[in-house]
Short mmCIF file of C-alpha atoms and ligand atoms in Angstrom, two decimals:
data_model
loop_
_atom_site.label_atom_id
_atom_site.label_comp_id
_atom_site.label_asym_id
_atom_site.label_seq_id
_atom_site.Cartn_x
_atom_site.Cartn_y
_atom_site.Cartn_z
CA MET A 73 32.27 -6.76 -40.36
CA SER A 74 33.16 -5.98 -43.38
CA ILE A 75 34.65 -3.10 -44.69
CA ASN A 76 33.24 -1.83 -48.99
CA SER A 77 35.60 -1.52 -51.39
CA ASP A 78 36.50 1.85 -50.59
CA PHE A 79 38.61 0.94 -47.65
CA PRO A 80 42.12 1.16 -48.42
CA ASN A 81 44.31 -1.36 -47.89
CA ASP A 82 46.29 0.33 -44.41
CA SER A 83 49.91 0.01 -44.82
CA ASN A 84 50.71 2.15 -41.45
CA LYS A 85 52.78 -0.97 -38.93
CA LEU A 86 49.60 -2.17 -36.21
CA GLU A 87 51.54 -4.74 -33.83
CA ASN A 88 51.16 -2.70 -30.14
CA ILE A 89 48.33 -1.41 -29.04
CA LEU A 90 48.06 0.82 -25.63
CA ILE A 91 44.43 1.17 -23.36
CA ILE A 92 44.48 4.05 -20.93
CA GLY A 93 42.24 2.48 -18.49
CA ASN A 94 40.84 0.10 -15.98
CA GLY A 95 37.51 -0.97 -16.12
CA GLY A 96 35.07 -3.93 -18.04
CA ARG A 97 35.00 -1.27 -21.71
CA GLU A 98 39.39 -0.76 -21.85
CA ASN A 99 39.42 -5.16 -21.42
CA ALA A 100 36.57 -5.18 -23.28
CA LEU A 101 38.15 -2.99 -26.35
CA ALA A 102 41.36 -4.98 -25.64
CA TRP A 103 39.12 -8.14 -26.28
CA ALA A 104 37.57 -7.05 -29.62
CA ILE A 105 40.95 -5.32 -30.50
CA GLN A 106 43.44 -8.71 -30.12
CA LYS A 107 41.39 -11.21 -32.25
CA ASN A 108 42.87 -9.18 -35.35
CA GLU A 109 45.78 -11.12 -36.48
CA LEU A 110 47.82 -7.77 -36.94
CA ILE A 111 47.89 -7.40 -33.33
CA LYS A 112 51.33 -9.03 -31.89
CA ARG A 113 50.77 -7.16 -28.13
CA ILE A 114 48.14 -5.08 -25.79
CA PHE A 115 49.13 -3.23 -23.22
CA VAL A 116 47.13 -1.46 -20.50
CA LEU A 117 47.34 0.61 -18.68
CA PRO A 118 46.53 0.24 -15.62
CA GLY A 119 44.22 -2.05 -16.37
CA ASN A 120 43.24 -4.53 -13.28
CA ALA A 121 43.48 -8.40 -12.81
CA GLY A 122 41.12 -9.53 -15.63
CA SER A 123 43.33 -8.13 -18.20
CA LYS A 124 46.10 -9.75 -18.87
CA LYS A 125 43.81 -13.19 -18.93
CA ILE A 126 42.54 -11.69 -22.49
CA ASN A 127 44.65 -12.85 -25.34
CA LYS A 128 47.79 -10.90 -26.21
CA THR A 129 46.99 -8.74 -23.22
CA GLU A 130 48.78 -7.81 -20.51
CA ARG A 131 49.05 -5.01 -17.51
CA LEU A 132 51.40 -1.70 -17.26
CA ILE A 133 51.81 -0.32 -14.58
CA LEU A 134 53.58 3.61 -15.05
CA ASN A 135 52.82 6.94 -13.29
CA LEU A 136 49.30 8.20 -16.20
CA SER A 137 51.16 11.70 -14.73
CA ASP A 138 54.66 11.11 -14.63
CA ILE A 139 54.52 12.36 -19.26
CA ARG A 140 58.35 11.75 -19.73
CA GLU A 141 58.34 8.11 -18.56
CA LEU A 142 55.40 7.53 -20.25
CA ILE A 143 56.45 9.34 -23.22
CA LYS A 144 60.11 7.18 -22.68
CA LYS A 145 57.63 3.72 -22.14
CA LEU A 146 55.73 3.77 -25.53
CA ASN A 147 58.61 5.13 -27.88
CA PHE A 148 59.99 2.00 -26.00
CA LEU A 149 57.35 -0.25 -26.72
CA ASN A 150 56.97 0.64 -30.57
CA ILE A 151 53.51 1.92 -29.34
CA ASP A 152 51.44 2.00 -32.58
CA LEU A 153 47.80 3.49 -32.03
CA ILE A 154 46.75 4.68 -28.14
CA VAL A 155 43.08 4.07 -27.18
CA ILE A 156 41.82 6.56 -24.14
CA GLY A 157 39.33 4.77 -22.83
CA PRO A 158 37.90 7.25 -19.17
CA GLU A 159 36.95 10.76 -20.05
CA THR A 160 39.01 12.11 -17.34
CA PRO A 161 42.85 12.04 -18.60
CA LEU A 162 40.69 12.77 -22.34
CA ALA A 163 39.30 16.73 -20.36
CA ALA A 164 42.96 16.76 -18.73
CA GLY A 165 44.50 16.99 -22.71
CA LEU A 166 45.68 13.21 -22.21
CA GLY A 167 45.28 12.74 -25.91
CA ASP A 168 46.45 16.29 -26.60
CA VAL A 169 50.52 15.66 -25.35
CA LEU A 170 50.29 12.23 -27.05
CA ARG A 171 49.86 13.55 -29.73
CA GLU A 172 52.74 16.25 -29.77
CA ASN A 173 55.08 13.16 -29.44
CA ASN A 174 53.99 11.30 -32.34
CA PHE A 175 51.22 8.93 -31.15
CA ASN A 176 48.61 7.61 -33.27
CA VAL A 177 45.76 8.19 -30.39
CA PHE A 178 42.57 7.53 -30.89
CA GLY A 179 40.05 9.71 -27.81
CA PRO A 180 39.64 13.40 -28.38
CA GLY A 181 41.68 16.68 -27.28
CA ALA A 182 40.67 18.70 -24.25
CA ASP A 183 39.14 20.63 -26.68
CA GLY A 184 36.10 18.04 -26.94
CA ALA A 185 36.66 16.25 -24.33
CA LYS A 186 34.49 19.93 -23.34
CA LEU A 187 31.44 18.50 -24.11
CA GLU A 188 31.70 15.64 -21.63
CA SER A 189 33.70 18.56 -18.53
CA SER A 190 31.12 21.07 -19.61
CA LYS A 191 27.33 19.90 -19.15
CA SER A 192 27.03 24.08 -20.09
CA TRP A 193 29.96 24.22 -22.30
CA ALA A 194 27.71 21.09 -24.24
CA LYS A 195 24.80 22.67 -24.10
CA GLU A 196 25.24 25.87 -25.47
CA PHE A 197 27.38 24.16 -28.36
CA MET A 198 23.73 22.22 -28.96
CA LYS A 199 22.31 25.72 -29.42
CA SER A 200 24.76 27.16 -31.08
CA ALA A 201 24.20 24.33 -33.88
CA ASN A 202 20.21 24.43 -33.56
CA ILE A 203 20.68 20.43 -31.96
CA PRO A 204 17.67 19.14 -30.40
CA THR A 205 18.18 19.16 -26.84
CA ALA A 206 15.39 19.93 -23.23
CA ASN A 207 15.89 24.40 -21.97
CA PHE A 208 18.03 24.49 -20.16
CA TRP A 209 19.77 27.52 -17.99
CA LYS A 210 23.47 27.72 -16.39
CA VAL A 211 23.53 28.86 -13.30
CA LYS A 212 26.49 29.75 -11.63
CA SER A 213 24.83 31.38 -7.49
CA PHE A 214 22.25 29.74 -5.66
CA GLU A 215 20.26 32.90 -5.57
CA GLU A 216 20.06 33.10 -9.73
CA ALA A 217 19.18 28.81 -9.11
CA LYS A 218 16.77 29.63 -6.57
CA LYS A 219 14.53 32.18 -8.70
CA ILE A 220 14.53 30.12 -11.86
CA ILE A 221 12.94 26.88 -9.53
CA LEU A 222 10.52 29.03 -8.22
CA ASN A 223 9.73 30.46 -11.56
CA SER A 224 9.36 27.25 -12.86
CA SER A 225 5.87 26.07 -14.41
CA LYS A 226 8.11 22.56 -15.98
CA PRO A 227 10.06 20.40 -13.21
CA LEU A 228 13.36 20.57 -13.62
CA VAL A 229 17.10 18.04 -13.28
CA VAL A 230 19.78 19.35 -11.75
CA LYS A 231 23.31 18.94 -12.76
CA ALA A 232 26.82 19.64 -11.91
CA ASP A 233 28.38 21.25 -14.73
CA GLY A 234 32.36 19.43 -14.54
CA LEU A 235 32.39 15.68 -13.98
CA ALA A 236 31.36 14.04 -11.38
CA SER A 237 31.55 10.59 -12.24
CA GLY A 238 28.43 10.06 -12.86
CA LYS A 239 26.88 11.32 -9.72
CA GLY A 240 26.12 14.86 -10.92
CA VAL A 241 22.95 14.71 -11.60
CA PHE A 242 19.44 15.31 -9.98
CA ILE A 243 15.95 14.00 -10.88
CA PRO A 244 13.53 15.84 -8.23
CA ASP A 245 10.41 15.00 -7.79
CA SER A 246 9.04 18.17 -5.40
CA ILE A 247 10.67 21.57 -6.25
CA GLU A 248 12.11 21.91 -2.15
CA LYS A 249 14.85 19.37 -3.79
CA THR A 250 15.15 20.93 -6.28
CA ILE A 251 16.33 23.80 -4.46
CA GLU A 252 18.48 21.19 -2.19
CA ALA A 253 20.34 19.79 -5.01
CA THR A 254 20.68 23.16 -6.32
CA GLU A 255 22.00 23.93 -3.16
CA GLU A 256 24.04 20.99 -2.23
CA ILE A 257 26.02 21.61 -5.09
CA PHE A 258 26.63 24.95 -4.64
CA LYS A 259 28.02 24.06 -1.11
CA GLY A 260 31.02 22.24 -3.65
CA LYS A 261 29.80 18.60 -2.84
CA PHE A 262 31.50 18.34 -5.88
CA GLY A 263 34.46 20.53 -5.41
CA ASN A 264 35.26 22.42 -8.52
CA ALA A 265 32.86 20.49 -11.05
CA GLY A 266 30.03 21.80 -9.52
CA GLU A 267 30.61 25.44 -9.30
CA ILE A 268 28.85 25.40 -12.53
CA VAL A 269 25.16 24.30 -11.95
CA VAL A 270 23.13 23.42 -15.39
CA LEU A 271 18.75 23.44 -14.14
CA GLU A 272 17.45 21.74 -17.27
CA GLU A 273 13.46 21.18 -18.51
CA LYS A 274 12.99 17.37 -17.24
CA ILE A 275 11.16 15.67 -20.78
CA GLU A 276 10.53 11.99 -21.34
CA GLY A 277 11.18 8.96 -23.13
CA PRO A 278 13.20 5.58 -23.25
CA GLU A 279 17.25 6.12 -23.18
CA VAL A 280 19.32 5.31 -25.98
CA SER A 281 23.79 5.27 -26.45
CA VAL A 282 24.45 6.45 -30.03
CA PHE A 283 28.11 5.60 -31.46
CA ALA A 284 30.52 7.79 -33.71
CA LEU A 285 33.50 6.97 -34.57
CA CYS A 286 34.51 10.09 -35.43
CA ASP A 287 38.36 11.22 -37.33
CA GLY A 288 37.90 14.09 -37.15
CA GLU A 289 35.87 14.98 -40.30
CA LYS A 290 33.30 12.00 -41.21
CA TYR A 291 32.10 9.37 -39.01
CA VAL A 292 31.46 5.48 -38.89
CA LEU A 293 27.86 4.80 -37.21
CA LEU A 294 28.62 1.60 -34.05
CA PRO A 295 25.16 -0.43 -33.24
CA SER A 296 23.45 0.97 -30.91
CA ALA A 297 22.40 -0.30 -27.08
CA GLN A 298 20.29 0.51 -24.02
CA ASP A 299 22.00 1.39 -20.58
CA HIS A 300 20.05 0.78 -17.72
CA LYS A 301 21.32 3.35 -15.61
CA ARG A 302 18.64 3.14 -12.07
CA LEU A 303 20.25 0.12 -9.42
CA ASP A 304 16.91 -0.97 -9.08
CA GLU A 305 15.01 -4.04 -10.95
CA ASN A 306 12.08 -1.60 -12.90
CA ASP A 307 14.12 1.27 -13.30
CA LYS A 308 13.64 2.59 -10.46
CA GLY A 309 16.86 3.69 -7.83
CA PRO A 310 18.92 5.64 -7.81
CA ASN A 311 21.93 6.58 -10.93
CA THR A 312 24.44 4.55 -11.18
CA GLY A 313 27.58 4.43 -13.51
CA GLY A 314 24.68 1.75 -16.07
CA MET A 315 24.10 -1.81 -14.04
CA GLY A 316 23.32 -2.92 -17.46
CA ALA A 317 23.14 -2.88 -21.41
CA TYR A 318 21.55 -4.42 -24.60
CA SER A 319 22.14 -4.75 -28.87
CA PRO A 320 21.15 -3.16 -30.94
CA THR A 321 17.87 -1.45 -29.23
CA PRO A 322 14.89 -1.69 -31.75
CA LEU A 323 14.16 1.79 -30.11
CA ILE A 324 16.26 3.30 -33.16
CA SER A 325 14.57 2.01 -35.93
CA LYS A 326 15.57 2.87 -39.98
CA ASN A 327 13.48 6.32 -40.13
CA ASN A 328 14.87 6.73 -36.64
CA LEU A 329 18.29 7.04 -37.28
CA GLU A 330 17.74 8.66 -39.91
CA ARG A 331 16.51 11.50 -38.13
CA ILE A 332 18.82 11.40 -35.70
CA THR A 333 21.82 11.46 -37.94
CA LYS A 334 20.14 13.99 -39.83
CA GLU A 335 19.29 16.39 -37.47
CA ILE A 336 21.88 14.97 -34.41
CA VAL A 337 25.10 13.41 -35.70
CA ASN A 338 25.55 16.00 -39.14
CA PRO A 339 25.30 19.19 -36.72
CA THR A 340 27.43 18.23 -33.71
CA ILE A 341 30.32 17.02 -36.31
CA ASP A 342 30.03 19.71 -38.38
CA ALA A 343 29.38 21.95 -35.73
CA LEU A 344 33.00 20.67 -34.22
CA LEU A 345 34.50 22.14 -37.14
CA ARG A 346 33.64 24.96 -37.08
CA LYS A 347 35.22 25.43 -34.16
CA ASN A 348 38.22 24.11 -35.48
CA ILE A 349 37.73 20.74 -32.88
CA ASP A 350 39.77 17.96 -34.95
CA TYR A 351 38.04 15.57 -32.85
CA ARG A 352 39.25 11.97 -33.33
CA GLY A 353 37.45 8.85 -31.41
CA VAL A 354 34.11 8.10 -30.03
CA LEU A 355 31.78 10.49 -29.96
CA TYR A 356 29.06 9.08 -27.79
CA PHE A 357 25.48 10.90 -28.16
CA GLY A 358 23.42 9.82 -25.09
CA LEU A 359 20.30 10.53 -26.32
CA MET A 360 16.54 10.64 -25.48
CA ILE A 361 13.64 9.67 -28.15
CA THR A 362 10.53 12.15 -26.57
CA LYS A 363 7.00 12.56 -28.50
CA SER A 364 8.65 15.23 -30.39
CA GLY A 365 11.50 13.56 -31.49
CA PRO A 366 14.56 12.52 -30.82
CA LYS A 367 16.82 15.17 -28.32
CA VAL A 368 20.63 15.08 -26.53
CA ILE A 369 20.59 14.09 -22.59
CA GLU A 370 24.23 13.85 -23.37
CA TYR A 371 27.41 13.37 -25.60
CA ASN A 372 30.06 11.44 -23.95
CA CYS A 373 33.57 12.49 -24.81
CA ARG A 374 33.97 8.03 -24.82
CA PHE A 375 32.38 4.87 -25.38
CA GLY A 376 29.55 3.80 -22.89
CA ASP A 377 29.73 1.43 -20.17
CA PRO A 378 28.35 -1.67 -19.60
CA GLU A 379 27.58 0.02 -23.73
CA CYS A 380 31.32 -0.89 -24.67
CA GLN A 381 31.67 -4.78 -23.66
CA THR A 382 28.17 -5.51 -25.01
CA ILE A 383 28.99 -4.37 -28.13
CA MET A 384 32.93 -5.37 -29.06
CA PRO A 385 31.32 -9.10 -28.58
CA LEU A 386 29.68 -7.83 -32.29
CA MET A 387 32.56 -6.26 -34.08
CA ASP A 388 34.64 -8.56 -35.64
CA ASN A 389 39.02 -8.67 -36.67
CA ASN A 390 38.01 -4.76 -37.86
CA PHE A 391 37.44 -3.16 -35.11
CA VAL A 392 40.59 -1.59 -34.46
CA VAL A 393 41.96 -0.70 -37.48
CA LEU A 394 38.92 1.71 -37.29
CA LEU A 395 40.14 2.61 -34.78
CA GLN A 396 43.22 3.54 -36.62
CA LYS A 397 41.72 5.07 -39.06
CA CYS A 398 40.31 7.29 -36.85
CA SER A 399 43.04 8.87 -35.04
CA LEU A 400 44.61 8.74 -37.92
CA GLY A 401 41.86 10.85 -39.40
CA ASN A 402 41.52 9.06 -42.98
CA LEU A 403 38.46 7.28 -42.51
CA ILE A 404 36.38 7.31 -45.73
CA GLY A 405 33.92 7.79 -43.95
CA ASN A 406 31.20 4.89 -46.08
CA GLU A 407 32.44 2.01 -44.23
CA ILE A 408 30.53 -0.61 -43.67
CA ILE A 409 29.95 -1.93 -40.10
CA GLU A 410 28.09 -5.79 -41.26
CA MET A 411 28.26 -6.66 -37.18
CA SER A 412 27.24 -9.90 -36.31
CA ASP A 413 23.91 -11.30 -36.86
CA LYS A 414 23.82 -11.80 -33.06
CA PHE A 415 22.47 -10.10 -30.07
CA SER A 416 24.06 -9.50 -26.88
CA GLY A 417 23.27 -8.22 -23.47
CA CYS A 418 25.55 -6.77 -20.37
CA VAL A 419 24.95 -7.60 -16.77
CA ILE A 420 26.53 -5.49 -14.51
CA ALA A 421 27.67 -7.46 -11.25
CA THR A 422 28.60 -4.88 -8.60
CA SER A 423 28.62 -4.43 -5.14
CA LYS A 424 26.78 -4.29 -1.87
CA GLY A 425 25.96 -0.51 -1.71
CA TYR A 426 27.33 0.72 -4.60
CA PRO A 427 26.87 3.19 -6.09
CA ASN A 428 27.56 4.93 -3.00
CA ASP A 429 29.99 3.32 -0.11
CA TYR A 430 30.73 -0.26 -0.49
CA GLU A 431 33.93 -2.06 1.06
CA ILE A 432 36.00 -4.16 -1.06
CA GLY A 433 38.59 -7.88 -1.25
CA PHE A 434 35.91 -10.25 -1.08
CA PRO A 435 36.99 -13.09 -3.12
CA ILE A 436 35.12 -13.94 -6.30
CA ASN A 437 35.00 -17.98 -6.62
CA PHE A 438 32.87 -19.32 -10.11
CA GLY A 439 31.53 -22.41 -11.19
CA ASN A 440 30.44 -24.03 -13.71
CA ILE A 441 30.72 -21.16 -15.84
CA ASP A 442 29.26 -21.65 -19.61
CA TYR A 443 31.29 -19.80 -21.71
CA GLU A 444 30.12 -20.29 -25.71
CA ASP A 445 29.01 -16.94 -27.07
CA CYS A 446 29.66 -15.30 -23.11
CA GLN A 447 32.86 -13.09 -21.91
CA ILE A 448 33.61 -12.58 -18.77
CA PHE A 449 34.78 -8.95 -18.76
CA ASP A 450 36.72 -7.60 -15.00
CA SER A 451 35.01 -4.02 -14.03
CA GLY A 452 36.66 -4.30 -11.29
CA THR A 453 39.57 -7.03 -9.76
CA SER A 454 42.93 -7.26 -8.11
CA LEU A 455 44.96 -10.29 -7.05
CA ASN A 456 44.28 -10.47 -2.89
CA SER A 457 47.79 -11.69 -1.45
CA GLU A 458 48.11 -14.77 -1.79
CA GLY A 459 46.98 -14.61 -5.90
CA LYS A 460 42.67 -15.02 -5.60
CA LEU A 461 40.99 -12.62 -7.48
CA VAL A 462 38.66 -10.81 -5.14
CA THR A 463 36.30 -7.39 -5.37
CA ASN A 464 37.90 -4.52 -6.28
CA GLY A 465 35.19 -1.43 -7.01
CA GLY A 466 32.02 -1.08 -7.06
CA ARG A 467 30.96 -2.17 -10.22
CA VAL A 468 32.83 -6.01 -9.95
CA LEU A 469 32.22 -7.84 -13.16
CA SER A 470 30.57 -6.89 -16.97
CA ILE A 471 28.83 -10.51 -18.00
CA VAL A 472 28.15 -10.32 -21.58
CA CYS A 473 26.27 -12.95 -23.88
CA GLN A 474 25.76 -13.41 -27.29
CA GLY A 475 22.63 -15.39 -29.12
CA LYS A 476 19.63 -15.61 -31.55
CA ASP A 477 18.00 -13.53 -28.81
CA PHE A 478 17.44 -11.33 -25.89
CA ASP A 479 15.10 -14.53 -24.41
CA LYS A 480 18.33 -16.94 -25.30
CA VAL A 481 20.84 -13.84 -24.40
CA PHE A 482 19.25 -12.89 -20.83
CA GLU A 483 18.72 -16.87 -20.48
CA LYS A 484 22.63 -17.24 -19.95
CA ALA A 485 23.49 -14.65 -18.95
CA TYR A 486 21.87 -14.97 -15.84
CA LYS A 487 22.03 -18.87 -15.57
CA ASN A 488 26.20 -17.94 -15.86
CA LEU A 489 25.59 -15.29 -13.50
CA LYS A 490 24.41 -18.15 -10.91
CA GLU A 491 27.89 -20.18 -10.87
CA ILE A 492 29.23 -16.08 -9.84
CA ASN A 493 30.25 -15.71 -6.27
CA PHE A 494 31.10 -13.17 -3.60
CA ALA A 495 30.07 -11.70 -0.82
CA GLY A 496 26.70 -8.50 -1.23
CA ILE A 497 26.91 -9.54 -4.94
CA ASN A 498 23.59 -7.58 -6.54
CA TYR A 499 22.34 -7.38 -10.11
CA ARG A 500 19.43 -5.87 -11.99
CA LYS A 501 17.49 -9.30 -12.63
CA ASP A 502 15.44 -7.70 -15.10
CA ILE A 503 19.00 -5.78 -17.95
CA GLY A 504 16.93 -6.80 -21.43
CA HIS A 505 13.47 -6.11 -19.69
CA GLN A 506 11.83 -3.62 -22.82
CA VAL A 507 13.10 -6.70 -25.36
CA ARG A 508 12.93 -10.00 -23.51
CA LYS A 509 9.19 -11.98 -23.39
CA ASN A 510 7.39 -12.17 -20.12
CA THR A 511 10.30 -10.80 -18.27
CA LEU A 512 8.96 -8.41 -15.47
CA ASN A 513 6.55 -11.39 -15.72
CA ASN A 514 9.31 -14.20 -14.24
CA ARG A 515 11.66 -13.46 -11.94
CA SER A 516 13.09 -17.63 -11.98
CA TYR A 517 16.42 -16.49 -12.49
P1 AMP B 623 23.75 13.11 -18.11
O1 AMP B 623 24.51 12.32 -16.62
O2 AMP B 623 23.04 14.12 -17.70
O3 AMP B 623 23.68 11.75 -18.60
O4 AMP B 623 22.22 11.99 -17.01
C1 AMP B 623 21.92 11.49 -16.47
C2 AMP B 623 20.84 11.10 -16.43
O5 AMP B 623 19.99 11.30 -15.85
C3 AMP B 623 20.08 10.60 -17.77
O6 AMP B 623 20.43 9.27 -18.48
C4 AMP B 623 19.04 11.10 -17.55
O7 AMP B 623 17.96 9.63 -17.01
C5 AMP B 623 18.73 11.89 -16.71
N1 AMP B 623 17.94 12.95 -17.36
C6 AMP B 623 19.50 14.69 -17.50
N2 AMP B 623 19.38 14.82 -18.03
C7 AMP B 623 18.00 14.85 -18.24
C8 AMP B 623 16.17 16.00 -19.02
N3 AMP B 623 16.55 17.28 -19.16
N4 AMP B 623 15.63 14.84 -18.74
C9 AMP B 623 14.98 13.63 -18.33
N5 AMP B 623 15.66 12.73 -17.35
C10 AMP B 623 17.82 13.40 -17.60
N1 LIG B 624 26.62 4.09 -19.15
C1 LIG B 624 26.70 5.64 -19.27
C2 LIG B 624 27.70 5.45 -19.11
O1 LIG B 624 29.10 5.15 -19.49
O2 LIG B 624 28.16 7.09 -18.66
#
């Protein structure tokens, strides 16, 4: 990344960073941030067993809900910038509280996080700003939903309104299953998150993730990525948080990007401004490239996981300066992110049973890993009583590689994956199939 000549020198101190979150995304952010020579210490709260393997990085164990203690500790540690990773604390207003206490925060307040924490709010926001998205109905009772489903000539997607850890979206293949999914949500499957249901017209096309670093008024785009949401190869099986990703994606051609910017990104930023929402953080546009053009499937108020692990190795050491500028509201808006000329790909190794129930505590063993142009970010790990690395989540490790083409990227990722073992390890063998040659015929990994 090179910052163009309009990028002013920043006199603000940038030595001690706090990252909130405990996944692969937060470890990848720490890894990208430590590259800047200004940075002295990075704290990940709470992080996981992989956090302290990252240069300059340590874990901080504190109760996030004890705000007084938190503020006291952050003042003591002289924290210059706080990056909030996950949506739950953002939606709960942690960014607001920290800003009120004079910290520089990368992450929107609860008002901006509503773009993710209420799907009906986000759909109404898009409708009022004329942003292309699937037609929708916001419904408050099962009876109302049933009428709409029975009268619809097109297949519908069913969504719980609130945060449901990525599990609140159903894409049923029959009217009966659409009704069933709606009933389950109204019966309380997702608690309060399902008090409102959004029914959406089902649209089709490849999906891409676009990330804008925003300072409340201006923004810069990161390289785009394509996630693989389904559990099984050939994009089959249930939706997950993401089984792998690659970046940049050829789906975002120059023409497409111009259209996305004009029809989606700019109108979104303008609509936030009109609503007086001072959005300082990353705005994630989950898009579908349909036959009639790009449409927004969802907004997220945070970096995607595993997209973040995939994109971070492409950033140079000024990435953290951009985050700081967003937090201060002083982006120029035309900073040029000149990323590495390499391609990047990530494969997620998960626990048996994920995205449903899974067991934890299985020892993780590494063989002969080739770390050149390869990072292994812990997603869900801990140390057991003997100090051995064990599984501690559904998503366990993010294996990220870079190379001159996607074939090399994934060849290395899968070669390294063969050297990693834990009971029940599962991963998709076809991540990047959209950009690799012969992938689907080649099952030799
Ligand atoms: P969301 O959590 O809203 O991103 O939805 C999860 C996944 O469901 C998306 O990544 C899409 O694959 C799919 N999806 C969501 N909304 C629609 C829609 N209106 N039409 C087709 N697929 C959808
Ligand atoms: N990769 C999708 C998400 O983070 O929601």
